[in-house]
Amino acid sequence: MANSKYEYVKQYELDDTLLPGCWIVIRIDGKGFTKFSDLHGFEKPNDKRALDLMDECACEVMNEFHDVRLAYGESDEYSFVLGRSTDMYGRRASKLVSLLVSCFTANYVARWPTHLPDTPLRATPMFDGRAVCYPLDAHLRDYLAWRQADTHINNQYNTCFWALVKSGKSPAEAQAALRGTQTAFKNELLFREFGINYAHLPEQFKKGSVVVRRKALVEAKKREDGTPVMRERAVPTVLHVDLIRDDFWNENPHLLAP
Amino acid sequence: MANSKYEYVKQYELDDTLLPGCWIVIRIDGKGFTKFSDLHGFEKPNDKRALDLMDECACEVMNEFHDVRLAYGESDEYSFVLGRSTDMYGRRASKLVSLLVSCFTANYVARWPTHLPDTPLRATPMFDGRAVCYPLDAHLRDYLAWRQADTHINNQYNTCFWALVKSGKSPAEAQAALRGTQTAFKNELLFREFGINYAHLPEQFKKGSVVVRRKALVEAKKREDGTPVMRERAVPTVLHVDLIRDDFWNENPHLLAP
Amino acid sequence: MANSKYEYVKQYELDDTLLPGCWIVIRIDGKGFTKFSDLHGFEKPNDKRALDLMDECACEVMNEFHDVRLAYGESDEYSFVLGRSTDMYGRRASKLVSLLVSCFTANYVARWPTHLPDTPLRATPMFDGRAVCYPLDAHLRDYLAWRQADTHINNQYNTCFWALVKSGKSPAEAQAALRGTQTAFKNELLFREFGINYAHLPEQFKKGSVVVRRKALVEAKKREDGTPVMRERAVPTVLHVDLIRDDFWNENPHLLAP
Amino acid sequence: MANSKYEYVKQYELDDTLLPGCWIVIRIDGKGFTKFSDLHGFEKPNDKRALDLMDECACEVMNEFHDVRLAYGESDEYSFVLGRSTDMYGRRASKLVSLLVSCFTANYVARWPTHLPDTPLRATPMFDGRAVCYPLDAHLRDYLAWRQADTHINNQYNTCFWALVKSGKSPAEAQAALRGTQTAFKNELLFREFGINYAHLPEQFKKGSVVVRRKALVEAKKREDGTPVMRERAVPTVLHVDLIRDDFWNENPHLLAP
């Protein structure tokens, strides 16, 4: 059974190399997570257990793929940043997207019981992914600012919405009460009616999660007597910090270095 | 914090729609599965437990995505066929590839303990994916023939290789003994030296796995008294049949229907 | 002055290969030809000299590029069909589009004086181009039917419009008179008010131009005494025939052959 | 004859938008110009008439398309640079490439008699084209340096080659004499054997042609008495200057401005 007569079909695989010299962002996004979070009784507006699980999966992606420099996540989405000069898998879009999605998903299922020990997984968590190229550092920063501003806007809205719903309003009434309102109004509402000071909510909810590598002592191996040998390693570390202003970037110049 | 000033970054997401009117094949492939299978002690040349796990994951992909008509798998890879006229996710390559990979991976991790109950998962199983378009029915059939011929060739080689290795040869010696040999020689070798009749090996190993939907009675719900209500459903079903000759296609004309 | 330090910029040229196994249609289209035709006093609704020039350019494209099997033109546009199995310039979209456009444009300028001897060229004629792939023969036929139906619809409308304008109506009045009218009404209008039997108009105007190769005796070279040596050659030939019904395709089966 | 049943074929036109925010270079290149230049008796190694014609065509492209900021040409090729933020034709590759090629070709044919009045055009001049994106200013400068270094290398080689051939060597002998030689050797050869001081050759041959817009007084219209009304306009102007060092860029900062 010779295979050579069929091998021509390989030529139908078209090249999908991403433009060299650009930042590559791979954004992954939960499929149908509104329903998925209802099914598993996620707390509203934010379930810390589910967010921690997302953050841990992002760390695992960065452990696995060293060309990922930075990640940013909120809710059921995560963005992974590859450096301008990366040649990971020849910059082929489908390779990069599929492997990051696969790594993230595998960890999501495997680490679920650690984060939600009393909640059996009752549906298949799935994430889609896409690759986007950004030519300039300014574009990359604006991309991350876009996601973080989105986190803030959604979180403020959802905090109000669920406060209203938990106080007895129907979802439609809560929606109507918030339609067209501004930031100041929503902060007022939270404070006056529910005694919630928005500024005091957890940073993870307000800012989302930034993952960067930080030097840390980790157990590299064990000696024969069982005591650990510690080594300094660059370890993916979750921060809840502002990405929009310059401070973070001034403090971490290596992230934008060539 | 207005988001509108950053939203321009969305325009950098370029369109990756696959050509309409073509068959779409999404092929997923295990990353580093040689190492992964060693780490988990997979039997050589084929581990039925691992193959069954792959097959079950493929069935779950077909349960989830109704536009997948047919799947074919071997070893650590699986190909999923979407019909010419599918408009699933607007035929966007990254959406299709990432979601199928994510669904497959999630199930691989979740169902691992059922198939390998005594083997804890010690590494992250990952799959890459790619999308390929085929204009004609003949191209699709040749693609599947290419994969199935590959299954046969690899299985025959691996069966010989591992028989030699298990009999005491080093991997290099086994490789040298098989270099440049033909089908007939390998069958002879197996029979004469190891008493293995290649034709009697399991069809799953020789032909790989074809997944199609078959009508079957399944439990749709339970009555109040606990007895099941059975309904006829189209259920993904694993076959180990020849895809190269015409018989399968003559018996399943709906698979190539428009 | 070493060039090697700059050569990396070549890697930024991304692959734009068109899917193998599909029909390729390159459609070129005049840029700003409403203005261009006014500037050069083209007759309305059709200028036979300008159409003949377009047809001749299409023949020259087919003389130059033997992989073009068929062309169809109307007004200021032309479509060129490359066979499924063509490997012309490795099926790279930009090569194919740019060369056909360049060949067409060069001939348009060079042959203009032959067709419009009393009209100096006063502006630069320009054509844009695009490549489209069609997987099935039926798609290709529908593409050509789409263009030919468009020819008919436009020609009937324009014939009415210009008859009304020439009879003293303003363009706005002519447009209003025709808005929402059907084929039968327009034919009636032409016949009753202007004595024009639409069926008797030139086929070139009603059907557009189909270019195929036909065997013909052509002068291959001259003998020493000056008499010509005739040889049979496949010569691009302009027809004004129906492409929508089956007749043309039944009579020219080689056009759709693999 | 309704057209709606065929219109679905339009969906097969896939998007080919170039990444926003990048420099776009459209490079066009003569097809078969070795043969074309022989056929028309172009002087070797450089024919000033043919180069001037190329330069004039490039100016016309810049007159027609205002988003082209800069052009660089040598021999039978020309590169056109569109600014990062151009939205010309929605940045669609095939539109941009085909229109620039078409404009260039039309002018090449139309202006041929002005530059080569005694040489009738005996073949169809054709140019292919491609679009390439460059994310950073440095990439764009390196691209242009690549082309200009290529001009220098080719011109030096060709000057030697044709001097040798004109002195009686066969092409093969000339090629052999130059194989593997360096810049210094070639300059020596030209000077010692042929009395040619390479540094004194025309800048157009050594540096190629840079086209930028320069303010100039041009006749905008005529007064009733026939005297011209002069207005300041930005006019495409051909320079033969160095693009590799910083001077040109320091003197023309607007060319790299956002």
PDB file of N, CA, C and O in Angstrom, chain A residues 224-247:
ATOM      1  N   GLU A 224      19.913  13.617  48.495  1.00  0.00           N
ATOM      2  CA  GLU A 224      19.649  12.232  48.889  1.00  0.00           C
ATOM      3  C   GLU A 224      18.973  12.131  50.255  1.00  0.00           C
ATOM      4  O   GLU A 224      18.173  11.234  50.510  1.00  0.00           O
ATOM      5  N   ASP A 225      19.295  13.082  51.121  1.00  0.00           N
ATOM      6  CA  ASP A 225      18.689  13.041  52.455  1.00  0.00           C
ATOM      7  C   ASP A 225      17.279  13.646  52.469  1.00  0.00           C
ATOM      8  O   ASP A 225      16.665  13.793  53.525  1.00  0.00           O
ATOM      9  N   GLY A 226      16.789  14.004  51.305  1.00  0.00           N
ATOM     10  CA  GLY A 226      15.403  14.481  51.249  1.00  0.00           C
ATOM     11  C   GLY A 226      15.261  15.986  51.361  1.00  0.00           C
ATOM     12  O   GLY A 226      14.178  16.521  51.127  1.00  0.00           O
ATOM     13  N   THR A 227      16.359  16.676  51.710  1.00  0.00           N
ATOM     14  CA  THR A 227      16.228  18.138  51.806  1.00  0.00           C
ATOM     15  C   THR A 227      16.238  18.747  50.407  1.00  0.00           C
ATOM     16  O   THR A 227      16.907  18.239  49.510  1.00  0.00           O
ATOM     17  N   PRO A 228      15.488  19.811  50.204  1.00  0.00           N
ATOM     18  CA  PRO A 228      15.365  20.386  48.860  1.00  0.00           C
ATOM     19  C   PRO A 228      16.566  21.240  48.474  1.00  0.00           C
ATOM     20  O   PRO A 228      17.170  21.893  49.318  1.00  0.00           O
ATOM     21  N   VAL A 229      16.904  21.188  47.168  1.00  0.00           N
ATOM     22  CA  VAL A 229      17.902  22.107  46.602  1.00  0.00           C
ATOM     23  C   VAL A 229      17.146  23.253  45.945  1.00  0.00           C
ATOM     24  O   VAL A 229      16.357  23.028  45.031  1.00  0.00           O
ATOM     25  N   MET A 230      17.344  24.440  46.450  1.00  0.00           N
ATOM     26  CA  MET A 230      16.610  25.600  45.941  1.00  0.00           C
ATOM     27  C   MET A 230      17.445  26.287  44.859  1.00  0.00           C
ATOM     28  O   MET A 230      18.654  26.425  44.987  1.00  0.00           O
ATOM     29  N   ARG A 231      16.814  26.713  43.810  1.00  0.00           N
ATOM     30  CA  ARG A 231      17.487  27.447  42.738  1.00  0.00           C
ATOM     31  C   ARG A 231      16.643  28.663  42.381  1.00  0.00           C
ATOM     32  O   ARG A 231      15.419  28.639  42.500  1.00  0.00           O
ATOM     33  N   GLU A 232      17.307  29.699  41.896  1.00  0.00           N
ATOM     34  CA  GLU A 232      16.561  30.864  41.443  1.00  0.00           C
ATOM     35  C   GLU A 232      16.055  30.611  40.022  1.00  0.00           C
ATOM     36  O   GLU A 232      16.827  30.226  39.150  1.00  0.00           O
ATOM     37  N   ARG A 233      14.776  30.800  39.878  1.00  0.00           N
ATOM     38  CA  ARG A 233      14.152  30.585  38.573  1.00  0.00           C
ATOM     39  C   ARG A 233      13.249  31.782  38.256  1.00  0.00           C
ATOM     40  O   ARG A 233      12.789  32.469  39.167  1.00  0.00           O
ATOM     41  N   ALA A 234      12.972  31.969  36.962  1.00  0.00           N
ATOM     42  CA  ALA A 234      11.985  32.981  36.560  1.00  0.00           C
ATOM     43  C   ALA A 234      10.615  32.308  36.577  1.00  0.00           C
ATOM     44  O   ALA A 234      10.341  31.442  35.753  1.00  0.00           O
ATOM     45  N   VAL A 235       9.810  32.712  37.529  1.00  0.00           N
ATOM     46  CA  VAL A 235       8.551  32.017  37.778  1.00  0.00           C
ATOM     47  C   VAL A 235       7.370  32.907  37.378  1.00  0.00           C
ATOM     48  O   VAL A 235       7.304  34.066  37.800  1.00  0.00           O
ATOM     49  N   PRO A 236       6.435  32.382  36.589  1.00  0.00           N
ATOM     50  CA  PRO A 236       5.236  33.158  36.251  1.00  0.00           C
ATOM     51  C   PRO A 236       4.506  33.576  37.521  1.00  0.00           C
ATOM     52  O   PRO A 236       4.231  32.733  38.387  1.00  0.00           O
ATOM     53  N   THR A 237       4.224  34.843  37.624  1.00  0.00           N
ATOM     54  CA  THR A 237       3.691  35.425  38.848  1.00  0.00           C
ATOM     55  C   THR A 237       2.507  36.315  38.493  1.00  0.00           C
ATOM     56  O   THR A 237       2.582  37.100  37.553  1.00  0.00           O
ATOM     57  N   VAL A 238       1.427  36.178  39.264  1.00  0.00           N
ATOM     58  CA  VAL A 238       0.198  36.914  38.961  1.00  0.00           C
ATOM     59  C   VAL A 238       0.166  38.236  39.730  1.00  0.00           C
ATOM     60  O   VAL A 238       0.325  38.248  40.950  1.00  0.00           O
ATOM     61  N   LEU A 239      -0.018  39.320  39.023  1.00  0.00           N
ATOM     62  CA  LEU A 239      -0.144  40.651  39.625  1.00  0.00           C
ATOM     63  C   LEU A 239      -1.512  41.225  39.243  1.00  0.00           C
ATOM     64  O   LEU A 239      -2.072  40.864  38.218  1.00  0.00           O
ATOM     65  N   HIS A 240      -1.984  42.133  40.108  1.00  0.00           N
ATOM     66  CA  HIS A 240      -3.234  42.821  39.749  1.00  0.00           C
ATOM     67  C   HIS A 240      -2.923  44.307  39.721  1.00  0.00           C
ATOM     68  O   HIS A 240      -3.164  45.016  40.688  1.00  0.00           O
ATOM     69  N   VAL A 241      -2.318  44.736  38.645  1.00  0.00           N
ATOM     70  CA  VAL A 241      -1.771  46.095  38.561  1.00  0.00           C
ATOM     71  C   VAL A 241      -2.268  46.806  37.323  1.00  0.00           C
ATOM     72  O   VAL A 241      -2.797  46.190  36.395  1.00  0.00           O
ATOM     73  N   ASP A 242      -2.078  48.112  37.337  1.00  0.00           N
ATOM     74  CA  ASP A 242      -2.514  48.942  36.216  1.00  0.00           C
ATOM     75  C   ASP A 242      -1.556  48.806  35.025  1.00  0.00           C
ATOM     76  O   ASP A 242      -0.336  48.969  35.180  1.00  0.00           O
ATOM     77  N   LEU A 243      -2.117  48.517  33.844  1.00  0.00           N
ATOM     78  CA  LEU A 243      -1.323  48.401  32.612  1.00  0.00           C
ATOM     79  C   LEU A 243      -1.503  49.609  31.706  1.00  0.00           C
ATOM     80  O   LEU A 243      -0.880  49.701  30.651  1.00  0.00           O
ATOM     81  N   ILE A 244      -2.395  50.508  32.122  1.00  0.00           N
ATOM     82  CA  ILE A 244      -2.759  51.615  31.224  1.00  0.00           C
ATOM     83  C   ILE A 244      -1.774  52.769  31.361  1.00  0.00           C
ATOM     84  O   ILE A 244      -1.293  53.304  30.368  1.00  0.00           O
ATOM     85  N   ARG A 245      -1.451  53.125  32.600  1.00  0.00           N
ATOM     86  CA  ARG A 245      -0.479  54.209  32.811  1.00  0.00           C
ATOM     87  C   ARG A 245       0.945  53.707  32.571  1.00  0.00           C
ATOM     88  O   ARG A 245       1.178  52.518  32.362  1.00  0.00           O
ATOM     89  N   ASP A 246       1.896  54.640  32.618  1.00  0.00           N
ATOM     90  CA  ASP A 246       3.276  54.298  32.256  1.00  0.00           C
ATOM     91  C   ASP A 246       4.041  53.529  33.336  1.00  0.00           C
ATOM     92  O   ASP A 246       5.033  52.850  33.021  1.00  0.00           O
ATOM     93  N   ASP A 247       3.619  53.635  34.604  1.00  0.00           N
ATOM     94  CA  ASP A 247       4.431  53.117  35.709  1.00  0.00           C
ATOM     95  C   ASP A 247       4.886  51.670  35.497  1.00  0.00           C
ATOM     96  O   ASP A 247       6.065  51.353  35.602  1.00  0.00           O
TER      97      ASP A 247
END
